[in-house]
XYZ file of C-alpha atoms in Angstrom:
482
model
C -0.856 12.726 17.766
C 2.342 12.990 19.645
C 5.137 14.936 17.755
C 7.695 16.267 20.255
C 10.424 18.852 19.883
C 13.389 17.855 21.926
C 15.423 20.292 23.982
C 18.256 19.730 21.368
C 15.911 21.235 18.859
C 15.303 17.934 16.989
C 11.642 17.075 16.232
C 10.771 13.339 16.318
C 7.542 11.395 16.424
C 6.902 9.523 19.651
C 5.839 5.861 19.806
C 2.405 5.924 21.490
C 2.764 2.315 22.630
C 5.098 0.125 24.597
C 6.655 -3.098 23.386
C 5.709 -6.234 25.414
C 6.542 -9.083 22.973
C 9.642 -9.053 20.816
C 10.778 -11.130 17.858
C 14.467 -11.755 17.275
C 15.926 -10.406 13.980
C 19.089 -11.437 12.166
C 21.490 -9.326 9.996
C 23.614 -11.602 7.812
C 26.811 -10.245 6.433
C 26.953 -8.626 3.133
C 28.440 -11.666 1.310
C 25.446 -13.778 2.457
C 23.156 -11.062 1.324
C 24.588 -11.212 -2.108
C 24.199 -14.927 -2.209
C 20.566 -14.492 -1.112
C 19.862 -11.966 -3.912
C 21.214 -14.368 -6.437
C 19.078 -17.225 -5.111
C 16.053 -14.912 -5.288
C 16.704 -13.766 -8.773
C 17.048 -10.048 -7.567
C 13.296 -10.101 -6.709
C 12.820 -9.018 -3.053
C 9.607 -10.917 -3.049
C 11.568 -14.281 -3.295
C 13.969 -13.420 -0.414
C 13.758 -15.590 2.647
C 12.857 -13.882 5.899
C 15.983 -15.378 7.655
C 18.210 -13.212 5.196
C 16.395 -9.919 6.101
C 17.089 -7.452 8.868
C 14.285 -4.833 8.389
C 11.402 -6.184 6.244
C 9.933 -3.085 4.541
C 8.402 -4.912 1.758
C 4.780 -4.085 2.780
C 2.626 -3.096 5.540
C 0.089 -5.724 4.458
C -0.558 -8.230 7.209
C 2.487 -7.377 9.159
C 1.334 -4.419 11.299
C 1.592 -5.161 14.975
C -1.552 -6.108 16.727
C -2.598 -4.506 20.046
C -3.144 -6.230 23.387
C -6.781 -5.897 22.962
C -6.790 -7.550 19.527
C -4.885 -10.474 20.854
C -7.274 -10.790 23.875
C -10.291 -10.659 21.613
C -8.841 -13.544 19.534
C -9.415 -15.821 22.513
C -13.111 -15.118 22.511
C -13.752 -16.285 18.923
C -16.839 -18.405 18.046
C -15.797 -20.926 15.390
C -19.281 -21.857 14.162
C -19.281 -22.572 10.427
C -22.383 -20.585 10.042
C -24.092 -17.900 12.145
C -20.966 -17.245 14.150
C -21.420 -14.543 16.889
C -17.823 -13.508 16.042
C -18.931 -12.384 12.624
C -21.992 -10.640 14.044
C -19.600 -8.459 16.130
C -17.597 -7.403 12.939
C -20.875 -6.863 11.019
C -22.190 -4.535 13.756
C -18.784 -2.709 13.896
C -18.803 -2.154 10.112
C -22.336 -0.741 10.307
C -21.353 1.527 13.192
C -18.199 2.886 11.559
C -19.273 3.056 7.872
C -22.955 3.211 8.272
C -23.489 0.346 5.592
C -26.221 -2.205 6.033
C -24.707 -5.130 4.372
C -21.141 -6.646 4.708
C -19.520 -9.534 2.767
C -16.258 -10.999 4.244
C -13.384 -12.095 2.169
C -9.953 -13.342 2.914
C -7.972 -10.301 1.801
C -8.369 -7.211 -0.467
C -7.695 -8.985 -3.807
C -10.534 -11.394 -3.200
C -12.803 -8.431 -2.982
C -11.362 -7.095 -6.257
C -12.105 -10.553 -7.824
C -15.841 -10.401 -6.812
C -16.162 -6.805 -7.910
C -14.642 -7.435 -11.246
C -16.682 -10.665 -11.982
C -19.893 -8.961 -10.933
C -19.592 -5.634 -12.453
C -16.957 -5.628 -15.380
C -18.074 -6.666 -18.811
C -15.818 -6.931 -21.858
C -15.173 -3.451 -23.375
C -15.995 -1.506 -20.288
C -13.787 0.824 -18.601
C -13.074 1.597 -14.960
C -11.968 5.239 -14.358
C -9.787 5.676 -11.258
C -7.436 8.011 -9.744
C -4.549 5.377 -10.041
C -4.510 1.654 -10.489
C -3.145 -0.874 -8.185
C -1.491 -4.133 -9.669
C -3.929 -6.748 -8.638
C -6.976 -4.406 -9.243
C -5.970 -3.744 -12.770
C -5.207 -7.427 -13.378
C -8.619 -8.539 -12.222
C -10.388 -5.869 -14.378
C -8.433 -6.788 -17.417
C -8.866 -10.447 -16.962
C -12.664 -9.868 -17.127
C -12.434 -7.920 -20.321
C -12.338 -4.437 -19.004
C -9.672 -1.653 -18.949
C -8.428 0.953 -16.650
C -8.251 4.655 -17.279
C -6.133 6.641 -14.770
C -7.312 10.206 -14.299
C -5.357 11.462 -11.289
C -4.502 15.191 -11.160
C -1.389 16.271 -13.062
C 0.411 16.951 -9.721
C -0.143 13.338 -8.749
C 2.709 12.254 -10.944
C 5.082 15.022 -9.908
C 7.687 13.371 -7.581
C 8.249 16.602 -5.679
C 5.244 18.819 -4.786
C 3.627 20.751 -2.015
C 0.240 19.552 -3.046
C -1.319 17.895 0.114
C -3.689 15.705 -1.862
C -1.756 14.322 -4.844
C -4.233 11.346 -4.915
C -7.175 13.606 -6.144
C -9.030 12.600 -9.224
C -9.344 15.068 -12.108
C -13.147 15.871 -12.114
C -13.053 17.352 -15.540
C -11.400 14.185 -17.094
C -13.867 11.890 -15.216
C -16.915 13.674 -16.675
C -15.257 13.756 -20.163
C -14.735 9.950 -20.143
C -18.255 9.211 -19.038
C -19.698 11.465 -21.781
C -17.347 9.971 -24.434
C -17.764 6.253 -23.407
C -21.401 6.544 -22.255
C -22.369 5.677 -18.649
C -23.591 2.180 -19.703
C -19.752 1.388 -20.647
C -18.445 2.483 -17.292
C -18.259 -0.584 -15.066
C -17.828 1.623 -12.011
C -15.598 4.490 -10.910
C -12.866 3.485 -8.373
C -11.100 5.779 -5.893
C -8.129 4.401 -4.003
C -7.387 5.987 -0.726
C -3.685 6.456 -0.280
C -2.757 5.706 -3.779
C -0.275 2.959 -3.377
C 1.825 3.134 -6.588
C 2.566 6.797 -6.583
C 3.861 7.276 -2.951
C 0.831 6.667 -0.736
C -0.615 10.083 -1.632
C -4.037 10.805 -0.289
C -7.225 12.264 -1.726
C -9.284 14.903 0.008
C -12.856 14.591 1.320
C -13.936 17.469 -0.989
C -12.475 15.651 -4.105
C -14.343 12.435 -3.121
C -17.485 14.461 -2.820
C -17.015 15.931 -6.295
C -16.375 12.564 -7.648
C -19.552 11.237 -5.918
C -21.594 14.147 -7.499
C -20.447 13.183 -11.029
C -21.203 9.523 -10.379
C -24.739 10.464 -9.232
C -25.244 12.746 -12.129
C -24.753 9.881 -14.608
C -26.005 6.894 -12.534
C -22.461 5.268 -12.281
C -21.426 3.215 -9.285
C -18.751 4.866 -7.025
C -16.334 2.119 -5.416
C -13.818 3.036 -2.876
C -10.745 0.950 -2.037
C -10.364 1.738 1.628
C -7.280 -0.478 2.310
C -5.183 2.615 3.231
C -8.018 4.593 4.810
C -6.257 4.924 8.169
C -3.410 7.055 6.533
C -5.811 8.906 4.325
C -7.919 9.947 7.555
C -4.844 11.290 9.183
C -4.060 13.392 6.184
C -7.660 14.669 5.669
C -7.784 15.630 9.329
C -4.430 17.459 9.389
C -4.399 19.023 5.882
C -7.923 19.650 5.000
C -8.963 22.890 6.603
C -12.682 21.991 6.555
C -12.016 18.805 8.353
C -9.596 19.826 11.154
C -12.364 20.046 13.752
C -14.166 16.826 12.705
C -13.411 13.608 14.628
C -11.836 10.602 12.894
C -15.152 8.859 13.221
C -17.060 11.731 11.525
C -14.547 11.996 8.635
C -14.861 8.219 8.195
C -18.739 8.321 7.974
C -18.605 11.399 5.597
C -16.406 9.273 3.164
C -18.643 6.270 3.459
C -21.817 8.280 2.834
C -20.413 9.165 -0.528
C -19.744 5.754 -1.867
C -21.936 2.991 -3.227
C -19.414 0.136 -2.388
C -16.525 0.156 -0.007
C -13.903 -2.688 0.015
C -10.688 -3.045 1.993
C -7.856 -5.350 2.965
C -7.806 -5.699 6.664
C -4.231 -6.613 6.300
C -3.768 -2.910 6.113
C -6.983 -1.506 7.668
C -7.611 -3.159 10.887
C -4.086 -4.738 11.344
C -5.364 -8.361 10.879
C -5.528 -10.879 8.019
C -8.798 -10.558 6.118
C -10.986 -8.033 4.286
C -14.556 -7.248 3.256
C -17.019 -5.517 0.910
C -19.571 -3.053 2.441
C -22.627 -1.483 0.842
C -26.010 0.098 1.744
C -27.708 -1.451 -1.300
C -29.423 -4.758 -0.892
C -29.443 -5.088 -4.683
C -25.639 -4.838 -4.839
C -25.194 -7.145 -1.965
C -27.355 -9.844 -3.537
C -25.353 -9.489 -6.956
C -22.147 -10.319 -5.036
C -23.256 -12.672 -2.316
C -23.143 -15.920 -4.305
C -19.576 -15.210 -5.580
C -18.461 -14.808 -1.994
C -19.710 -18.277 -1.101
C -18.329 -19.710 -4.241
C -14.693 -18.291 -4.054
C -14.171 -17.521 -0.351
C -16.385 -19.424 2.048
C -19.701 -19.067 3.749
C -21.101 -15.618 4.448
C -20.163 -15.454 8.063
C -16.404 -16.101 7.556
C -15.483 -15.520 4.037
C -12.249 -17.443 3.994
C -11.074 -15.807 7.370
C -10.232 -17.466 10.589
C -12.757 -16.442 13.183
C -9.821 -15.357 15.379
C -8.751 -12.888 12.759
C -12.420 -11.676 12.606
C -12.263 -10.847 16.209
C -8.953 -9.009 15.781
C -10.425 -6.952 12.731
C -13.406 -5.918 14.798
C -11.132 -4.375 17.562
C -8.587 -3.077 14.922
C -11.333 -1.130 12.996
C -12.355 0.526 16.402
C -8.707 1.327 17.144
C -8.433 3.000 13.730
C -10.876 5.621 15.006
C -8.245 6.856 17.470
C -6.014 9.848 16.566
C -2.962 8.260 17.994
C -3.331 5.044 15.992
C -3.730 6.721 12.621
C -0.922 9.174 13.185
C 1.833 6.605 13.903
C 2.382 5.481 10.444
C 2.366 8.912 8.687
C 4.398 10.591 11.351
C 7.309 7.971 11.286
C 7.217 7.945 7.342
C 7.354 11.728 7.466
C 10.479 11.633 9.709
C 12.378 9.358 7.354
C 11.242 11.411 4.263
C 12.288 14.606 5.717
C 15.697 13.234 6.910
C 16.511 11.747 3.599
C 15.273 14.899 1.751
C 17.591 16.973 4.037
C 20.488 14.845 3.090
C 19.745 15.223 -0.533
C 18.333 11.811 -1.316
C 15.543 11.848 -3.896
C 12.176 10.945 -2.265
C 8.539 11.441 -3.074
C 7.279 14.632 -1.520
C 5.208 15.562 0.412
C 5.424 12.450 2.714
C 2.587 10.231 2.088
C 1.153 7.003 3.805
C 2.251 3.346 3.729
C 5.943 3.986 3.397
C 8.951 5.966 2.246
C 9.348 6.159 -1.531
C 12.684 6.545 -3.114
C 12.642 8.066 -6.646
C 14.862 5.737 -8.667
C 14.867 7.916 -11.751
C 16.748 10.622 -9.778
C 18.586 8.311 -7.474
C 20.266 6.421 -10.390
C 19.582 8.395 -13.545
C 22.281 6.430 -15.378
C 20.365 3.198 -15.172
C 17.510 3.400 -17.755
C 13.993 2.033 -17.336
C 14.801 -0.594 -19.919
C 17.044 -2.014 -17.132
C 14.501 -1.702 -14.383
C 15.964 1.036 -12.284
C 13.602 0.664 -9.342
C 14.317 -3.069 -9.185
C 18.075 -2.466 -9.335
C 17.648 0.027 -6.473
C 15.794 -2.472 -4.372
C 18.567 -5.133 -4.951
C 21.317 -2.593 -4.117
C 19.638 -1.360 -0.939
C 19.083 -4.903 0.258
C 22.734 -5.703 -0.551
C 24.245 -2.891 1.674
C 21.692 -3.012 4.449
C 19.568 -5.966 4.847
C 16.574 -3.847 4.298
C 14.047 -5.387 2.048
C 11.791 -2.859 0.051
C 9.389 -3.263 -2.832
C 9.920 -2.302 -6.519
C 7.049 -0.046 -7.549
C 7.980 0.682 -11.191
C 8.193 -1.035 -14.507
C 8.731 -4.492 -13.070
C 5.265 -3.996 -11.512
C 3.747 -3.372 -14.962
C 3.293 -6.123 -17.521
C 3.815 -6.234 -21.348
C 1.084 -5.275 -23.677
C -0.784 -7.841 -25.872
C 1.977 -7.559 -28.543
C 4.750 -8.308 -26.011
C 6.011 -4.638 -25.753
C 7.364 -3.308 -22.466
C 5.185 -0.988 -20.610
C 7.091 1.447 -18.654
C 5.708 2.883 -15.427
C 5.048 6.671 -14.859
C 7.285 6.397 -11.839
C 10.216 4.224 -10.909
C 9.903 3.937 -7.086
C 11.543 1.844 -4.368
C 8.813 1.597 -1.558
C 9.992 1.233 1.959
C 6.912 0.292 3.891
C 6.814 1.260 7.565
C 4.409 -1.256 9.249
C 2.524 0.203 12.268
C 4.116 -0.223 15.618
C 6.846 -2.495 14.420
C 10.197 -0.755 14.014
C 12.017 1.358 16.573
C 13.553 4.896 15.829
C 17.056 3.349 15.835
C 16.065 0.903 13.145
C 14.646 3.695 11.028
C 17.848 5.674 11.525
C 19.924 2.613 10.403
C 17.839 2.444 7.295
C 18.447 6.111 6.685
C 22.161 5.755 7.125
C 22.472 2.951 4.729
C 20.245 4.682 2.160
C 22.515 7.899 2.427
C 25.671 5.699 1.891
C 24.092 4.040 -1.106
C 23.200 7.366 -2.525
C 26.741 8.629 -2.237
C 27.933 5.491 -3.996
C 25.035 5.397 -6.505
C 27.433 5.449 -9.489
C 28.288 1.815 -8.773
C 24.657 0.630 -9.169
C 23.816 -1.006 -12.487
C 20.775 -2.422 -14.054
C 18.793 -5.720 -14.315
C 17.396 -7.923 -16.924
C 14.681 -10.650 -16.853
C 15.781 -14.210 -16.926
C 12.437 -15.635 -15.969
C 9.420 -13.471 -16.797
C 5.843 -14.611 -15.997
C 3.156 -13.075 -18.358
C 1.248 -11.640 -15.412
C 2.102 -10.167 -12.095
C 5.759 -10.739 -12.760
C 6.849 -8.660 -9.829
C 5.648 -11.546 -7.604
C 7.388 -14.428 -9.397
C 9.893 -13.101 -11.977
C 13.678 -13.555 -11.672
C 16.391 -10.989 -12.909
C 20.042 -10.793 -13.176
C 22.449 -7.982 -13.176
C 23.459 -6.603 -16.562
C 27.209 -6.360 -15.295
C 29.226 -7.152 -12.316
C 28.079 -4.057 -10.442
C 26.960 -5.955 -7.392
C 30.340 -7.276 -6.680
C 31.864 -3.787 -7.032
C 29.224 -2.476 -4.525
C 30.276 -5.141 -1.995
C 33.907 -4.278 -2.350
C 33.219 -0.545 -1.889
C 31.089 -1.326 1.191
C 33.851 -3.340 2.681
C 36.379 -0.602 1.978
C 34.225 2.071 3.669
C 32.618 0.068 6.499
C 34.801 -2.838 7.000
C 33.226 -5.557 9.187
C 30.028 -3.489 9.795
C 28.058 -6.224 8.181
């Protein structure tokens, strides 16, 4: 885990890789970026890649693969059934997680679909540390509901708590006692809670959750998509785990859970996913739906080339240097922005840097989607594409009333082994300029609003001409600096 103090006194993380293949980027001028925003309805999901300089929308499916992964892809066995490529992945899953049964799926939300259809019944509840958008949607579509019981500090934007993703154990037990174990579909723990800043849970907290689930006979399901980051934080922040290897921590986590599912677009740096369990009974309950919705049991909707890459990527995740790269570069950005007074989520988490829109632009109310407005403003002045993680990412209730998010965040994902330090410094520079000119940022309103997952498809428009004023100020201060 390389973190070097330079002779100048500056501390920076070191890239523990060298670049051997490059992809050309473009940086359109600010007037073109304004046109692109209008075309995309101020939804960064709808921007075209040709209009983007740094794509920090997500780390899902865009992490750089290693040379060993690329080499492994050439060895793939493309048999429809009984592929030796799948056997490699199955054996690697068994080696790392200690689970006997593995079901492949094409990505994480496919696993959520299978889990929800098999285990969620109308009226049941799924307690969890915090929801993820597609997870909640699958549960609700199948008649269930979500109860978020993260610790109180999890929703504090600034904190020194190293494990803000921990579940409140007392609340968990109270929910089970109140609702009855038969009305709990399963308990879900998300590693690296996505929507509240990529904040980790501790191994000890997961052990306590597991004890409660065992006490009442409730299934414990782990979303391990962001496991790599969470492993780093457990190893570096949890005293009892500092002498454990990454592999030992991983097995300790897996041993506590009944089902583990993951998106390999995050965990493993390839496109795919899977569901793991030690229970043949649970495996048999899910098996048919994988074949129905995904593909046969030895490919699950994935290319065998991707399966080869996942196998290698999972093994590489057991390396200290690999799991440190994301969190260390994220921490560098968070600390630099914090030092310059820009409101960010602390302590630094995984997945990306999270700007706190409520403090960044307090004059823009949640009714005008402040995190979405901040995402538009940042793209406008920098060509950096982030993702709104606030009220746009929620959806209206059954009566059509707006549901406002606990936090209004702009997430700037830092894909692994993709960006250089100078690119991160460019992003920091433009964020600082935007913060100094934050009074110019205005709100957004929906002009096209889907009923579900509106953050993927919806279109919004500025509530005033604030974007043109921002362009004029940018040109005044930075001239032709794009």
